[in-house]
Short mmCIF file of C-alpha atoms in Angstrom, two decimals:
data_model
loop_
_atom_site.label_atom_id
_atom_site.label_comp_id
_atom_site.label_asym_id
_atom_site.label_seq_id
_atom_site.Cartn_x
_atom_site.Cartn_y
_atom_site.Cartn_z
CA MET A 1 -15.70 212.01 107.14
CA ASP A 2 -14.17 208.81 108.49
CA ALA A 3 -11.54 208.36 111.19
CA ALA A 4 -8.67 208.13 108.67
CA GLU A 5 -9.60 211.49 107.13
CA ARG A 6 -9.88 213.11 110.57
CA LYS A 7 -6.49 211.66 111.53
CA GLU A 8 -4.91 212.98 108.31
CA ILE A 9 -6.34 216.45 108.93
CA LEU A 10 -5.07 216.41 112.52
CA ASN A 11 -1.62 215.28 111.37
CA ARG A 12 -1.49 218.08 108.81
CA TYR A 13 -2.50 220.57 111.49
CA ARG A 14 0.19 219.31 113.88
CA ASP A 15 2.83 219.41 111.12
CA HIS A 16 1.85 222.97 110.22
CA SER A 17 1.96 223.95 113.89
CA ARG A 18 5.48 222.51 114.30
CA ARG A 19 6.71 224.36 111.20
CA PHE A 20 5.12 227.59 112.43
CA GLU A 21 6.71 227.23 115.88
CA ALA A 22 10.12 226.55 114.29
CA ALA A 23 9.82 229.63 112.05
CA ALA A 24 8.76 231.75 115.03
CA ALA A 25 11.73 230.49 117.07
CA ARG A 26 14.14 231.35 114.23
CA ARG A 27 12.63 234.80 113.89
CA ASN A 28 12.78 235.44 117.64
CA SER A 29 16.41 234.29 117.87
CA LYS A 30 17.42 237.01 115.38
CA ARG A 31 15.90 239.79 117.49
CA THR A 32 18.07 241.58 119.99
CA GLY A 33 15.42 243.52 121.90
CA SER A 34 13.13 242.05 124.49
CA VAL A 35 9.43 241.58 123.90
CA ILE A 36 6.98 242.88 126.47
CA PRO A 37 4.57 240.03 127.28
CA PHE A 38 0.88 240.72 126.81
CA THR A 39 -1.09 240.72 130.04
CA PRO A 40 -4.82 240.92 129.47
CA PRO A 41 -6.68 243.52 131.51
CA ALA A 42 -8.46 242.26 134.65
CA ALA A 43 -11.88 242.80 133.09
CA LEU A 44 -10.97 240.53 130.17
CA ARG A 45 -9.57 237.83 132.46
CA GLU A 46 -12.85 237.80 134.38
CA LEU A 47 -14.76 237.09 131.17
CA GLU A 48 -12.56 234.11 130.31
CA GLN A 49 -14.13 230.84 131.37
CA GLU A 50 -13.22 227.21 131.00
CA PRO A 51 -15.67 224.94 129.19
CA THR A 52 -18.03 222.93 131.38
CA ALA A 53 -17.87 219.14 131.55
CA ARG A 54 -20.92 218.89 129.25
CA GLU A 55 -19.37 221.30 126.75
CA LEU A 56 -16.23 219.16 126.72
CA GLU A 57 -18.39 216.09 126.01
CA VAL A 58 -19.93 217.96 123.10
CA LEU A 59 -16.48 219.06 121.88
CA GLN A 60 -15.23 215.46 121.94
CA LEU A 61 -18.22 214.34 119.86
CA VAL A 62 -17.65 217.22 117.43
CA ALA A 63 -14.05 215.99 117.14
CA ASP A 64 -15.42 212.51 116.42
CA GLY A 65 -17.26 213.99 113.44
CA LEU A 66 -20.83 213.95 114.76
CA VAL A 67 -23.36 216.61 113.75
CA ASN A 68 -25.62 218.39 116.25
CA ARG A 69 -28.51 215.97 115.75
CA GLU A 70 -26.28 212.95 116.38
CA ILE A 71 -24.68 214.58 119.43
CA GLY A 72 -28.13 215.31 120.82
CA GLN A 73 -29.21 211.70 120.36
CA ARG A 74 -26.02 210.41 121.98
CA LEU A 75 -26.28 212.75 125.01
CA PHE A 76 -30.09 212.81 125.23
CA LEU A 77 -30.22 216.54 124.49
CA SER A 78 -32.29 218.57 122.06
CA GLU A 79 -30.56 219.79 118.92
CA GLU A 80 -31.07 223.38 120.14
CA THR A 81 -29.27 222.60 123.40
CA VAL A 82 -26.35 221.13 121.47
CA LYS A 83 -26.24 224.28 119.30
CA SER A 84 -26.11 226.35 122.48
CA HIS A 85 -23.22 224.27 123.86
CA VAL A 86 -21.32 224.63 120.57
CA ARG A 87 -21.92 228.39 120.56
CA HIS A 88 -20.59 228.65 124.13
CA LEU A 89 -17.57 226.51 123.22
CA LEU A 90 -16.73 228.76 120.29
CA ALA A 91 -16.85 231.80 122.56
CA LYS A 92 -14.89 230.25 125.44
CA LEU A 93 -12.20 228.81 123.17
CA GLN A 94 -12.19 231.94 120.99
CA ALA A 95 -12.63 229.69 117.95
CA ARG A 96 -13.91 230.75 114.53
CA SER A 97 -15.46 227.39 113.63
CA ARG A 98 -16.16 223.91 114.94
CA ALA A 99 -12.91 222.68 113.35
CA HIS A 100 -10.96 225.50 114.99
CA ALA A 101 -12.57 224.66 118.35
CA VAL A 102 -11.46 221.03 117.96
CA ALA A 103 -7.91 222.16 117.12
CA VAL A 104 -7.83 224.44 120.17
CA GLY A 105 -9.23 221.62 122.30
CA PHE A 106 -6.47 219.26 121.14
CA ARG A 107 -3.78 221.90 121.62
CA ARG A 108 -4.96 222.70 125.16
CA GLY A 109 -5.35 219.03 126.07
CA LEU A 110 -9.08 219.32 126.64
CA ILE A 111 -9.90 216.40 124.36
CA ALA A 112 -8.06 213.33 123.15
#
């Protein structure tokens, strides 16, 4: 996948996100009752962690389209270590896939 394809996918994602937010705002404006905000229990908040600096490096390289082997070569890590970083990223970002982790990273401003 080249940079143009990645950019097109990201643009589609951003467009979809804007449309979703607009639809949610319209739906919420029609409601008259108040919504009780969700506050995660203390035990769940303790489990939440931010990605480490190395995990963010790995996430940026995933966003650049590199596979585990290439990331390992670039960062002088074994492929198994890269897999471990990706696994931790998926858990910390609550992402279902590498692509979802990249989307979450962009949305949260973790990667550029």
